[in-house]
XYZ file of C-alpha atoms in Angstrom:
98
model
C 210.150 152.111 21.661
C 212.320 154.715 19.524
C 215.073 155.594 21.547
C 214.782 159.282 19.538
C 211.450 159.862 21.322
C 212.586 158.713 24.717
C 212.621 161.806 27.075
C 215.508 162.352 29.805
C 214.328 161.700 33.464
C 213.226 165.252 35.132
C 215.140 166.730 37.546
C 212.322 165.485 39.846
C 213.155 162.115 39.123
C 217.325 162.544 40.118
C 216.723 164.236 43.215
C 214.026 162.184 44.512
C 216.299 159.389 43.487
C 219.148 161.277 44.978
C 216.799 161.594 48.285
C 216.346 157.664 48.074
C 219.866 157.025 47.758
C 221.150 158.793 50.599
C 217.951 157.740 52.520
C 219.452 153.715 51.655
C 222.454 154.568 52.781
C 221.611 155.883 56.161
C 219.112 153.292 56.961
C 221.510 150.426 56.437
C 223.927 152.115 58.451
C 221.188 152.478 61.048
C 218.022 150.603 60.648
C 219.439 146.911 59.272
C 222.836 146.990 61.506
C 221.552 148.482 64.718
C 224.953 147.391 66.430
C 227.336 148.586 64.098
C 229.437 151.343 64.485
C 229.141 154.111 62.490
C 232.259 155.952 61.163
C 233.552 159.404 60.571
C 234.266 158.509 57.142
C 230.373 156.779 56.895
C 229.138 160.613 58.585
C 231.148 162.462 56.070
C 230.024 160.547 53.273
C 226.122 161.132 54.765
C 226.915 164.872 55.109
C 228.565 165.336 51.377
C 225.736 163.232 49.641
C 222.935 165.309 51.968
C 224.778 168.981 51.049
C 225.484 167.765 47.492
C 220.905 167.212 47.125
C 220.622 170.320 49.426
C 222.731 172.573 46.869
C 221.040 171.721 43.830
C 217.529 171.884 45.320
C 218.478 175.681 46.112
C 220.018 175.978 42.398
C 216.642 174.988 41.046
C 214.811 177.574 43.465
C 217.021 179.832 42.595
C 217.147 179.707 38.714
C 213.361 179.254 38.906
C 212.847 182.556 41.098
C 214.831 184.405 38.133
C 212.735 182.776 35.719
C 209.628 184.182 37.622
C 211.218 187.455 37.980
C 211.880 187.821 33.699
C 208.472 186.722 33.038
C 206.716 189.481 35.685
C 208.867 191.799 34.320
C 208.071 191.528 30.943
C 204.820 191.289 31.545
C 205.185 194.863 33.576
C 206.739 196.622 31.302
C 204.120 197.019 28.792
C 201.264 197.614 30.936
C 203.180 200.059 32.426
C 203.961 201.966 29.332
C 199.376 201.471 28.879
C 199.132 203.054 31.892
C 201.431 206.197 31.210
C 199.930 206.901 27.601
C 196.470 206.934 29.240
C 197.547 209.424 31.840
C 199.451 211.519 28.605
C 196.520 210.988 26.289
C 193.977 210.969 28.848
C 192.375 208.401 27.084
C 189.254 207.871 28.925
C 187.952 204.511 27.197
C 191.510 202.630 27.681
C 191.329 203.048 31.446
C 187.871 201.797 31.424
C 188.709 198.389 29.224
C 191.671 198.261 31.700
């Protein structure tokens, strides 16, 4: 395979791997060692790995709402600007193709 053509893994891919990690992690400390004690260090590492996937989940929302947001508006905009110049004009035949 050309390694030119190879794509980078989607963001998909690192947080469901991200999800898997920490999901290992816990398990092992839980599931496969049910008599081992579990740390404060072992809690705090769950906790930063779990708020570390939780914050860039809400980055993706977040820059994806603003993408949303730009593409409505720009699409708004113009028909906007329609609609006024056929109230102006009173332009019969544009608000019936509209």
């Amino acid at each position: 395979m050309n390694p030119s053509r190879q794509s980078l893994p989607s963001p998909l891919f690192s947080y469901r791997t991200e999800s898997a990690t920490l999901f290992g992690f816990v398990s092992r400390l839980l599931i496969k060692n049910p008599g081992s004690v579990v740390t404060e260090k072992d809690t705090e590492l769950v906790a930063v790995k779990a708020l570390g996937v939780g914050m860039e989940e809400a980055r993706r929302a977040w820059e994806m709402a603003w993408e949303t947001m730009a593409v409505g508006c720009c699409a708004f905009i113009p028909a906007l600007y329609v609609l006024l110049m056929c109230d102006i004009l009173d332009l019969w035949w544009i608000r019936i193709l509209l």
